[in-house]
């Protein structure tokens, strides 16, 4: 207002106003002339007032925004409703671009989060990963179980059982071991010093150039040998592991074989590799030593290596006798032979038992049968009557030779059955005249009358006494060694004897082979009964 | 066509460009930003000798910077039938060491073949070693020498071919 009044005053000073005009007219005039300006001025004043309000409002808004920007929580609250839809829309519109954009950020975020708060990540992922892992493990175990079942039910299970017993593990453990996955990816034959690849066999696809593998392997081995090998030793790097793959190396003098494998190799695998490289050196030693890089010179080894690779599967290694270990085949063969011998022995014992049963357990009322013989040998071909016991134990040809303990029924002092009687030369005592003329007969004669000139003798060992002169005849008892007997009759190799049992005074008779007695005098002809062959 | 495999080495002072020569020969490229690594770098490249109707598969052993720390290990040289002995034409000292490097292989293999290579021939304004200098140094080892540049590729293949030709001369 002040400025307006001043303005008017200035205006009034510039315009000459007649004094006669009264104040009222001037006011009217002012009103007329300045009406529009006054209205504009009022409008401006209103606008100014409004602007100040707006400015105040803006300042308040700015302050509020500043506060929000400074307050993370408030900022999140503000952006949260906006960001999610924006990202969602962006993902829908351009999924690949979003993946490219936020992928590295997410990766880094996870790394940071893992570093700073591992537990949270684990807790968050556990439900997903845990279930995935459990499913995978279940699946693997199911396959594993099927594999073991197949092996245990298969025809090779008997062989496996024997093999397991020999190795000191159970068949199921062996089956378990054989079920572990194993595969061969590549086999190389490499010259020692140069690292030149001699030949190779590839079983799975590989991007690595074989020639370079040979050189790199050689470099690594030689580096390891030069760096870590003790002076004077021939220690070599024999295995390299990289991830799931391993390189198993077996060395020969001029070359080494390297097998790239996955899984757990069978125990025979190393042996098979060793055998291969050894045989290779035996058969192609000069060619391996003189190899100068001429690929054609060792082409013939390619077939051998391929064939060898074909024998390296776990099944083949298990079934292949040559790789089953040095002693497996002899031991198995030995066991089979022993089993066969045992079976034959058992059958023989069975046969002998049935055959000799009647002889051993003869129904005999004689008290002498209380003796239990422990060994009996019987033959169908008795030795000639002239044969006498010697210092050398006679072969058990025509003898029943019990080795039982002495019987109580016989008063004669017994000696161990194994003791052999001493040689007593035949005496030259003149033969007494026969007291009775024997009747020529085929059958053994009846006991003749004992005369004064009775022929006496001593037994040379413990011997079974038979009822008739036949090894298969009924036993009546046993005569112990050094029993004094009287000769009643002779029939072939057999002699009929009579003796007295000391304890009871009973007189017994029976037949034994002639060589088991020692005669005190020659046998009178009257006692001899001719045999059909005589 | 007969095929032969041969192991050869690159010998020389550190940073003379051995690996660059190898890379240029094997991969036909030169890595300006190449940084020496530690250890052995083995690469393979074949050369065909048409007049002899044979292919030679070269297994090229390169020290790739490992020579900074110690003498060349015997495993590096063992079995090698030849070597490129390399020097830096802009570094006289590297050329002086060429006979020493060659003698290391000679001790392992008295029949080894050598080609002495002066590398970095593209740096014309900085060269301090001449071809004659290198020839003199190689006199005791067959006397074959040439200038090459791994950067522009000049004479790189020729150096390897010269070595192979020497083997089958």
XYZ file of C-alpha atoms in Angstrom:
703
model
C 0.000 0.000 0.000
C 2.754 2.278 0.830
C 4.252 1.924 -2.576
C 0.887 2.640 -4.192
C 0.477 5.868 -2.264
C 3.944 6.878 -3.186
C 3.240 6.123 -6.809
C 0.199 8.237 -6.817
C 2.007 11.039 -5.178
C 4.642 10.886 -7.893
C 1.973 10.888 -10.493
C 0.273 13.840 -8.820
C 3.501 15.708 -8.722
C 4.039 15.288 -12.432
C 0.525 16.352 -13.436
C -0.567 19.784 -12.761
C -3.845 19.582 -10.996
C -6.054 22.577 -10.890
C -6.520 23.689 -7.403
C -10.175 24.274 -7.977
C -10.779 20.603 -8.417
C -11.841 19.360 -5.142
C -10.571 16.375 -3.487
C -13.646 14.392 -4.194
C -13.382 14.708 -7.897
C -9.825 13.712 -7.781
C -10.650 10.642 -5.920
C -13.249 9.760 -8.469
C -10.854 10.420 -11.210
C -8.219 8.314 -9.560
C -10.640 5.534 -9.167
C -11.585 5.715 -12.836
C -8.080 5.922 -14.150
C -6.458 3.444 -11.831
C -9.224 0.962 -11.551
C -7.621 -1.608 -13.714
C -4.243 -1.212 -12.152
C -5.729 -1.361 -8.772
C -7.499 -4.602 -9.723
C -4.302 -5.975 -11.139
C -2.508 -4.896 -8.047
C -4.974 -6.649 -5.883
C -4.708 -9.690 -8.041
C -0.980 -9.623 -7.741
C -1.229 -9.242 -4.048
C -3.498 -12.254 -3.945
C -1.140 -14.199 -6.111
C 1.768 -13.173 -3.993
C 0.020 -14.354 -0.935
C -0.815 -17.617 -2.654
C 2.745 -18.021 -3.826
C 3.988 -17.639 -0.363
C 1.626 -20.315 0.735
C 2.734 -22.543 -2.127
C 6.327 -21.821 -1.324
C 5.749 -22.704 2.249
C 3.986 -25.839 1.149
C 6.852 -26.742 -1.181
C 9.364 -26.088 1.504
C 7.407 -28.330 3.797
C 7.266 -31.004 1.088
C 11.005 -30.688 0.467
C 11.662 -30.969 4.138
C 9.479 -34.041 4.275
C 11.220 -35.585 1.283
C 14.589 -34.774 2.798
C 13.537 -36.457 5.946
C 12.351 -39.462 4.052
C 15.576 -39.720 2.076
C 17.488 -39.566 5.284
C 15.329 -42.194 6.842
C 15.979 -45.557 5.154
C 12.920 -47.130 6.574
C 10.693 -44.356 5.321
C 12.352 -44.536 1.923
C 11.714 -48.265 1.710
C 8.133 -47.713 2.703
C 7.815 -45.175 -0.046
C 9.497 -47.146 -2.810
C 8.196 -50.561 -1.944
C 4.815 -50.190 -3.567
C 6.449 -48.803 -6.692
C 9.516 -50.948 -7.237
C 7.832 -54.305 -7.202
C 5.357 -53.533 -9.983
C 8.063 -51.835 -12.028
C 10.384 -54.811 -11.798
C 7.548 -57.174 -12.452
C 6.572 -55.288 -15.553
C 10.162 -55.134 -16.718
C 10.649 -58.849 -16.236
C 7.507 -59.537 -18.182
C 8.526 -57.254 -21.007
C 12.191 -58.212 -21.290
C 13.163 -61.203 -19.266
C 16.604 -61.726 -20.810
C 17.696 -58.162 -20.303
C 16.630 -58.271 -16.706
C 18.526 -61.503 -16.177
C 21.646 -59.994 -17.678
C 21.245 -56.863 -15.615
C 20.545 -58.240 -12.223
C 22.353 -61.583 -12.585
C 25.773 -60.335 -11.505
C 24.196 -58.319 -8.728
C 22.335 -61.302 -7.422
C 25.454 -63.437 -7.614
C 27.462 -60.892 -5.743
C 24.656 -60.418 -3.252
C 24.574 -64.103 -2.539
C 28.326 -64.202 -2.106
C 28.222 -61.273 0.269
C 25.335 -62.740 2.145
C 27.074 -66.075 2.376
C 30.132 -64.403 3.720
C 28.318 -62.222 6.187
C 25.386 -64.325 7.158
C 25.853 -67.872 6.114
C 23.345 -69.271 8.532
C 20.511 -67.244 7.067
C 21.285 -68.443 3.564
C 21.508 -72.023 4.735
C 18.225 -71.737 6.577
C 16.594 -70.172 3.563
C 17.844 -72.738 1.101
C 17.605 -75.791 3.313
C 14.011 -76.686 2.480
C 14.791 -76.615 -1.217
C 18.282 -78.012 -1.283
C 17.620 -80.530 1.441
C 14.724 -81.999 -0.445
C 16.654 -82.013 -3.702
C 19.626 -83.714 -2.151
C 17.446 -86.213 -0.344
C 15.687 -87.063 -3.569
C 18.955 -87.483 -5.394
C 20.400 -89.646 -2.625
C 17.259 -91.774 -2.528
C 17.477 -92.252 -6.254
C 21.138 -93.168 -6.101
C 20.591 -95.620 -3.289
C 17.717 -97.249 -5.130
C 19.948 -97.809 -8.145
C 22.708 -98.965 -5.876
C 20.432 -101.429 -4.130
C 19.195 -102.783 -7.443
C 22.733 -103.240 -8.594
C 23.684 -105.181 -5.471
C 20.562 -107.297 -5.710
C 21.367 -108.148 -9.299
C 24.845 -109.176 -8.342
C 23.774 -111.253 -5.385
C 21.157 -113.083 -7.418
C 23.388 -113.629 -10.397
C 25.073 -116.903 -11.272
C 28.442 -115.423 -10.367
C 27.454 -115.244 -6.751
C 28.991 -118.621 -5.901
C 32.296 -117.500 -7.317
C 31.950 -114.253 -5.469
C 31.264 -116.084 -2.235
C 34.444 -118.113 -2.621
C 36.371 -115.035 -3.585
C 34.953 -113.131 -0.641
C 35.903 -115.896 1.760
C 39.402 -115.888 0.412
C 39.622 -112.153 0.843
C 38.193 -112.249 4.304
C 35.058 -110.267 3.549
C 31.449 -111.213 3.129
C 29.905 -111.770 -0.274
C 27.626 -108.813 0.258
C 30.582 -106.590 1.045
C 32.273 -107.739 -2.099
C 29.109 -107.142 -4.098
C 28.889 -103.705 -2.527
C 32.419 -102.980 -3.555
C 31.797 -104.165 -7.089
C 28.715 -102.000 -7.334
C 30.669 -98.791 -6.880
C 30.689 -96.908 -10.167
C 33.840 -96.977 -12.212
C 34.634 -96.022 -15.772
C 37.726 -95.579 -17.895
C 37.801 -92.572 -20.140
C 41.176 -92.725 -21.765
C 44.350 -94.773 -21.793
C 47.678 -93.477 -22.971
C 50.999 -95.108 -23.594
C 53.687 -92.459 -23.204
C 57.437 -92.506 -23.605
C 59.215 -91.719 -20.379
C 61.769 -89.061 -21.194
C 60.237 -87.271 -24.121
C 56.623 -87.456 -23.089
C 55.813 -88.402 -26.659
C 52.540 -90.203 -27.038
C 53.180 -93.699 -28.359
C 49.628 -94.844 -28.651
C 46.313 -94.205 -26.990
C 42.822 -95.539 -26.709
C 39.901 -93.242 -26.102
C 36.752 -94.643 -24.535
C 34.830 -91.416 -24.036
C 34.754 -88.093 -25.801
C 37.501 -85.716 -24.811
C 38.463 -82.298 -26.055
C 42.032 -82.513 -24.833
C 44.589 -83.263 -27.566
C 46.204 -86.574 -26.615
C 49.659 -85.464 -27.684
C 49.564 -82.576 -25.276
C 48.279 -84.737 -22.443
C 51.246 -87.012 -22.835
C 53.665 -84.131 -22.681
C 51.917 -82.401 -19.801
C 51.720 -85.598 -17.790
C 55.374 -86.209 -18.380
C 56.259 -82.668 -17.385
C 54.267 -82.964 -14.181
C 55.740 -86.350 -13.343
C 59.270 -85.283 -14.062
C 58.809 -82.088 -12.145
C 57.447 -84.012 -9.175
C 60.259 -86.512 -9.411
C 62.962 -83.868 -9.641
C 61.391 -81.747 -6.925
C 60.212 -84.265 -4.373
C 61.899 -87.539 -5.216
C 64.667 -88.463 -2.846
C 68.091 -88.767 -4.367
C 68.742 -92.243 -5.635
C 65.184 -93.405 -5.411
C 62.962 -94.204 -8.331
C 59.786 -92.850 -6.801
C 57.346 -91.523 -9.338
C 54.067 -89.743 -9.354
C 51.576 -92.526 -9.870
C 48.263 -90.776 -9.500
C 46.820 -87.361 -10.272
C 43.341 -86.325 -9.244
C 41.370 -83.562 -10.836
C 37.748 -83.202 -9.799
C 35.998 -86.499 -10.391
C 38.688 -87.756 -12.693
C 41.902 -89.421 -11.750
C 44.900 -90.360 -13.805
C 46.380 -93.635 -12.667
C 49.886 -94.280 -13.862
C 51.931 -97.458 -14.005
C 55.509 -97.178 -15.139
C 57.769 -99.391 -17.118
C 61.385 -98.840 -17.994
C 60.888 -96.931 -21.219
C 57.218 -96.068 -21.203
C 54.350 -95.668 -18.843
C 50.654 -96.242 -19.156
C 48.226 -93.628 -17.878
C 44.545 -94.364 -17.461
C 42.056 -91.564 -16.966
C 39.301 -93.006 -14.797
C 36.239 -91.953 -12.887
C 34.997 -93.597 -9.727
C 36.614 -96.199 -7.557
C 38.758 -98.614 -9.471
C 38.675 -102.352 -8.695
C 41.561 -103.662 -6.659
C 42.810 -105.621 -9.620
C 43.025 -102.532 -11.784
C 46.535 -101.543 -10.763
C 47.691 -105.113 -11.173
C 46.197 -105.253 -14.638
C 47.945 -102.039 -15.635
C 51.201 -103.275 -14.155
C 50.916 -106.589 -15.976
C 50.176 -104.803 -19.211
C 53.162 -102.483 -19.044
C 55.433 -105.313 -17.916
C 54.360 -107.583 -20.735
C 54.676 -104.719 -23.176
C 58.279 -104.202 -22.154
C 58.992 -107.901 -22.373
C 57.519 -108.165 -25.853
C 58.385 -104.764 -27.316
C 61.179 -103.456 -25.095
C 63.574 -102.423 -27.894
C 60.790 -100.745 -29.869
C 59.755 -98.743 -26.824
C 63.321 -97.783 -26.011
C 64.200 -96.716 -29.550
C 60.986 -94.882 -30.284
C 61.950 -91.698 -32.129
C 58.507 -90.279 -32.690
C 57.752 -92.351 -35.772
C 54.059 -92.950 -35.245
C 53.923 -95.825 -37.732
C 56.571 -97.790 -35.856
C 54.236 -98.452 -32.943
C 50.944 -98.747 -34.751
C 50.763 -102.410 -33.850
C 50.538 -101.438 -30.191
C 47.256 -99.679 -30.826
C 45.377 -102.946 -31.202
C 46.944 -104.346 -28.089
C 46.009 -101.307 -26.068
C 42.451 -101.413 -27.372
C 42.164 -105.076 -26.470
C 43.637 -104.395 -23.083
C 41.174 -101.564 -22.516
C 38.387 -103.975 -23.200
C 39.482 -106.145 -20.298
C 39.491 -103.354 -17.763
C 35.845 -103.237 -16.858
C 35.120 -104.186 -13.238
C 33.226 -107.283 -14.404
C 36.090 -108.486 -16.513
C 38.632 -107.746 -13.850
C 36.621 -109.793 -11.395
C 36.111 -112.650 -13.783
C 39.521 -112.626 -15.383
C 41.678 -115.173 -13.594
C 44.875 -113.581 -14.781
C 44.095 -110.503 -12.845
C 42.657 -112.072 -9.783
C 45.861 -112.095 -7.953
C 48.887 -114.220 -7.969
C 47.716 -116.930 -5.655
C 44.023 -117.062 -6.326
C 44.073 -119.662 -9.054
C 46.436 -122.080 -7.285
C 44.514 -121.743 -4.058
C 41.176 -122.347 -5.718
C 42.583 -125.316 -7.618
C 44.119 -126.689 -4.445
C 40.848 -126.352 -2.589
C 38.997 -128.174 -5.337
C 41.545 -130.995 -5.373
C 41.377 -131.315 -1.603
C 37.617 -131.384 -1.724
C 37.748 -134.086 -4.375
C 40.227 -136.142 -2.383
C 38.133 -135.741 0.720
C 35.092 -136.938 -1.137
C 36.935 -139.962 -2.499
C 38.289 -140.778 0.971
C 34.852 -140.544 2.432
C 33.446 -142.838 -0.232
C 36.255 -145.315 0.356
C 35.646 -145.317 4.100
C 31.987 -145.833 3.462
C 32.714 -148.758 1.138
C 35.210 -150.287 3.543
C 32.835 -149.951 6.441
C 30.034 -151.715 4.640
C 32.366 -154.345 3.284
C 34.062 -155.118 6.564
C 31.115 -154.648 8.831
C 30.414 -158.376 9.117
C 34.039 -159.073 9.916
C 34.416 -156.400 12.534
C 31.154 -156.931 14.282
C 30.825 -160.676 13.913
C 28.318 -162.368 16.134
C 30.597 -164.303 18.411
C 29.853 -165.720 21.811
C 33.463 -166.312 22.476
C 34.808 -164.187 25.200
C 37.708 -163.317 22.969
C 35.447 -161.158 20.862
C 35.515 -158.609 23.536
C 38.647 -157.423 21.886
C 38.020 -154.464 19.660
C 40.412 -154.407 16.780
C 41.415 -151.059 15.505
C 42.804 -151.988 12.140
C 42.327 -154.882 9.798
C 43.927 -155.543 6.507
C 42.732 -158.350 4.374
C 44.035 -159.722 1.157
C 42.907 -162.410 -1.204
C 46.391 -163.577 -2.003
C 48.019 -165.075 1.004
C 51.768 -165.234 0.991
C 53.494 -168.572 0.551
C 53.719 -170.716 3.642
C 57.467 -170.677 3.573
C 57.592 -167.019 4.221
C 58.526 -166.263 7.762
C 58.184 -163.097 9.704
C 61.261 -160.943 9.411
C 62.642 -157.927 11.159
C 61.125 -155.804 8.500
C 57.465 -155.345 9.062
C 55.692 -157.328 6.460
C 53.385 -155.616 4.149
C 49.904 -156.310 5.291
C 49.146 -158.646 2.520
C 47.688 -161.814 3.876
C 47.351 -160.924 7.442
C 44.654 -159.986 9.766
C 46.579 -157.810 12.080
C 44.610 -156.544 14.979
C 46.315 -153.942 17.076
C 43.946 -154.029 19.897
C 44.819 -153.884 23.506
C 45.313 -157.207 25.236
C 42.233 -159.063 26.224
C 41.610 -160.182 29.729
C 40.481 -163.576 28.623
C 43.974 -164.495 27.562
C 46.586 -164.938 30.164
C 49.477 -164.462 27.867
C 51.361 -161.288 28.417
C 50.726 -159.069 25.549
C 53.050 -156.722 23.803
C 52.303 -153.796 21.646
C 50.861 -154.896 18.380
C 53.324 -152.841 16.463
C 56.247 -154.803 17.731
C 57.517 -157.209 15.117
C 58.664 -160.666 16.132
C 62.285 -161.545 15.777
C 63.450 -163.973 13.209
C 63.851 -167.454 14.434
C 65.371 -169.832 11.955
C 63.613 -173.058 11.461
C 64.871 -175.718 13.746
C 66.393 -178.861 12.446
C 64.600 -181.053 14.813
C 63.883 -184.362 13.170
C 60.410 -184.707 12.161
C 58.595 -187.171 14.312
C 56.794 -189.891 12.498
C 53.255 -189.140 11.777
C 50.881 -190.538 14.213
C 48.012 -190.562 11.908
C 47.599 -190.888 8.220
C 45.711 -187.983 6.887
C 42.823 -188.647 4.707
C 43.203 -187.083 1.384
C 40.367 -184.689 1.078
C 39.685 -181.397 -0.406
C 38.094 -180.050 2.674
C 40.146 -179.231 5.692
C 40.594 -182.154 7.908
C 39.068 -182.419 11.269
C 41.410 -181.836 14.124
C 43.496 -184.907 14.502
C 44.151 -186.591 17.739
C 46.824 -184.975 19.699
C 49.601 -187.422 20.111
C 52.692 -187.368 22.212
C 54.531 -186.096 19.247
C 52.310 -183.076 18.966
C 53.782 -180.142 17.075
C 53.927 -177.032 19.205
C 54.526 -173.465 18.197
C 54.426 -169.891 19.425
C 52.449 -167.082 17.877
C 54.519 -164.284 16.409
C 51.960 -161.568 16.870
C 48.423 -160.733 17.804
C 46.261 -162.403 15.267
C 42.595 -163.058 14.677
C 41.531 -166.665 14.917
C 39.016 -167.850 12.363
C 36.597 -170.698 12.513
C 37.597 -171.941 9.045
C 40.714 -171.317 6.936
C 39.201 -168.439 5.091
C 39.793 -164.741 5.682
C 36.129 -164.076 5.268
C 35.088 -166.694 7.745
C 33.818 -166.112 11.210
C 36.275 -164.998 13.819
C 36.354 -166.882 17.004
C 38.763 -164.738 18.953
C 42.270 -163.504 19.083
C 45.587 -165.083 19.799
C 48.098 -162.839 21.404
C 51.735 -162.819 20.640
C 53.888 -165.559 22.180
C 50.980 -167.786 22.947
C 51.972 -171.409 23.049
C 49.842 -173.378 20.649
C 49.626 -176.899 19.322
C 49.451 -177.500 15.590
C 46.491 -179.623 14.668
C 46.388 -179.404 10.909
C 47.753 -177.564 7.938
C 45.745 -176.519 4.914
C 47.564 -174.433 2.361
C 48.772 -171.322 4.126
C 46.523 -171.942 7.025
C 47.215 -173.818 10.196
C 44.733 -175.114 12.700
C 45.816 -174.496 16.247
C 44.792 -175.459 19.707
C 45.629 -173.621 22.840
C 44.576 -173.302 26.403
C 43.225 -170.147 27.916
C 45.218 -169.642 31.088
C 42.524 -167.882 33.125
C 39.732 -170.315 32.453
C 41.624 -173.407 31.424
C 39.378 -173.685 28.410
C 40.858 -175.263 25.312
C 40.261 -173.365 22.140
C 40.793 -174.167 18.474
C 40.901 -172.121 15.350
C 42.663 -171.290 12.105
C 45.295 -168.638 11.478
C 47.760 -168.016 8.709
C 50.815 -170.131 9.029
C 53.292 -167.275 9.001
C 52.015 -166.053 12.323
C 53.426 -169.004 14.176
C 56.918 -170.095 14.934
C 57.219 -173.841 14.810
C 59.468 -175.669 17.175
C 59.775 -178.590 14.774
C 58.952 -179.496 11.187
C 55.384 -180.138 10.311
C 54.692 -183.793 9.902
C 53.143 -184.732 6.615
C 50.317 -186.338 8.437
C 49.054 -182.948 9.488
C 49.074 -181.475 6.011
C 45.875 -181.535 4.076
C 46.461 -181.208 0.375
C 44.770 -178.232 -1.238
C 43.149 -178.392 -4.646
C 46.199 -176.575 -6.094
C 48.786 -178.758 -4.499
C 52.833 -89.625 -45.482
C 54.771 -90.623 -42.421
C 54.159 -88.852 -39.177
C 56.762 -88.114 -36.551
C 56.414 -86.627 -33.109
C 59.268 -84.554 -31.737
C 59.829 -82.638 -28.576
C 61.538 -79.290 -28.900
C 62.207 -76.483 -26.403
C 62.441 -72.764 -26.382
C 65.444 -71.478 -24.514
C 66.557 -67.992 -23.649
C 66.659 -65.199 -21.150
C 63.511 -64.114 -19.386
C 61.196 -61.873 -21.433
C 62.951 -62.243 -24.745
C 59.671 -63.360 -26.308
C 59.840 -67.135 -26.303
C 56.204 -67.613 -25.467
C 55.181 -64.965 -27.939
C 57.055 -66.769 -30.676
C 55.334 -69.992 -29.727
C 51.942 -68.400 -29.662
C 52.509 -66.761 -32.991
C 53.622 -70.086 -34.478
C 50.905 -72.201 -32.927
C 47.976 -69.842 -32.810
C 49.123 -67.234 -35.332
C 48.512 -64.336 -32.988
C 50.500 -62.029 -30.816
C 49.184 -61.031 -27.457
C 50.279 -57.507 -26.734
C 49.177 -57.786 -23.167
C 50.904 -61.034 -22.625
C 52.189 -61.449 -19.105
C 54.699 -64.103 -18.233
C 53.338 -66.914 -16.190
C 55.181 -69.345 -14.066
C 55.661 -72.889 -15.219
C 55.739 -74.766 -18.455
C 53.559 -74.178 -21.430
C 53.328 -77.025 -23.889
C 51.754 -76.626 -27.260
C 51.535 -78.672 -30.390
C 51.904 -77.721 -34.000
C 52.490 -79.769 -37.100
C 54.781 -79.024 -39.975
C 54.698 -80.787 -43.300
C 57.918 -81.488 -45.145
C 56.626 -81.986 -48.650
C 59.945 -82.919 -50.158
C 60.328 -85.727 -47.634
C 56.651 -86.606 -47.622
C 56.408 -86.434 -43.898
C 54.543 -84.594 -41.205
C 56.296 -83.589 -38.036
C 54.150 -83.029 -34.995
C 56.098 -80.668 -32.762
C 55.547 -80.752 -29.038
C 56.851 -77.341 -28.100
C 57.928 -76.941 -24.516
C 58.106 -73.370 -23.387
C 59.227 -72.242 -19.963
C 56.673 -69.433 -19.951
C 58.454 -67.323 -17.403
C 59.602 -70.070 -15.096
C 63.189 -69.344 -15.978
C 63.073 -66.202 -13.857
C 63.464 -68.179 -10.693
C 65.843 -70.974 -11.398
C 67.836 -72.772 -14.001
C 65.925 -74.873 -16.443
C 64.998 -78.183 -14.847
C 66.341 -81.361 -16.403
C 62.807 -82.596 -16.944
C 62.272 -79.650 -19.252
C 65.149 -80.609 -21.486
C 64.971 -84.384 -21.218
C 63.958 -85.974 -24.491
C 64.142 -82.754 -26.499
C 65.702 -83.187 -29.929
C 66.104 -79.494 -30.662
C 65.595 -75.958 -29.453
C 65.042 -72.423 -30.545
C 67.482 -70.295 -28.587
C 65.952 -66.850 -28.423
C 67.341 -63.422 -27.595
C 65.886 -59.941 -27.544
C 67.458 -57.815 -30.267
C 67.011 -54.763 -28.101
C 68.789 -56.337 -25.137
C 72.414 -57.236 -25.743
C 72.706 -59.153 -22.494
C 70.054 -61.628 -23.575
C 72.127 -62.483 -26.622
C 75.233 -63.118 -24.563
C 73.407 -65.824 -22.653
C 72.368 -67.748 -25.745
C 75.362 -70.132 -25.773
C 74.810 -70.893 -22.095
C 71.195 -71.897 -22.704
C 72.127 -73.987 -25.705
C 74.834 -75.775 -23.762
C 72.301 -76.834 -21.149
C 70.423 -78.837 -23.755
C 73.651 -80.056 -25.305
C 74.552 -81.609 -21.957
C 71.337 -83.595 -21.957
C 71.324 -84.445 -25.639
C 74.601 -84.134 -27.492
C 72.800 -84.564 -30.822
C 70.363 -81.743 -30.219
C 69.671 -79.275 -33.015
C 69.573 -75.512 -32.553
C 68.350 -72.404 -34.284
C 69.364 -69.079 -32.729
C 66.592 -66.522 -33.085
C 66.815 -62.775 -32.563
C 63.327 -61.654 -31.644
C 61.672 -58.230 -31.749
C 63.048 -57.335 -35.167
C 60.094 -54.974 -35.546
C 61.641 -52.563 -33.040
C 64.054 -51.288 -35.647
C 65.060 -48.137 -33.850
C 65.987 -49.986 -30.642
C 67.913 -52.931 -32.044
C 71.363 -53.333 -30.545
C 72.124 -56.906 -31.661
C 72.745 -57.771 -35.284
C 72.229 -60.982 -37.204
C 75.959 -61.348 -37.498
C 76.296 -61.145 -33.741
C 73.840 -63.988 -33.356
C 75.499 -66.051 -36.048
C 78.787 -65.738 -34.218
C 77.161 -66.868 -30.982
C 75.589 -69.848 -32.710
C 78.781 -70.982 -34.372
C 79.443 -73.719 -31.840
C 75.891 -75.020 -32.148
C 75.360 -75.362 -35.872
C 75.482 -71.723 -36.837
C 71.898 -71.327 -37.951
C 70.415 -67.966 -36.996
C 67.743 -65.567 -38.123
C 65.880 -62.471 -37.037
C 62.210 -62.721 -36.313
C 59.346 -60.797 -34.842
C 56.594 -62.393 -32.860
C 54.710 -59.135 -33.118
C 54.428 -58.964 -36.888
C 54.961 -62.657 -37.457
C 57.982 -62.310 -39.677
C 60.255 -65.356 -39.810
C 58.475 -67.122 -36.964
C 57.325 -70.166 -38.895
C 60.607 -70.091 -40.756
C 62.510 -70.474 -37.495
C 60.605 -73.608 -36.538
C 60.801 -74.944 -40.076
C 64.536 -74.373 -40.062
C 64.843 -76.427 -36.890
C 62.786 -79.291 -38.305
C 64.727 -79.227 -41.549
C 67.901 -79.489 -39.533
C 66.588 -82.652 -37.855
C 65.898 -84.352 -41.180
C 68.769 -82.931 -43.161
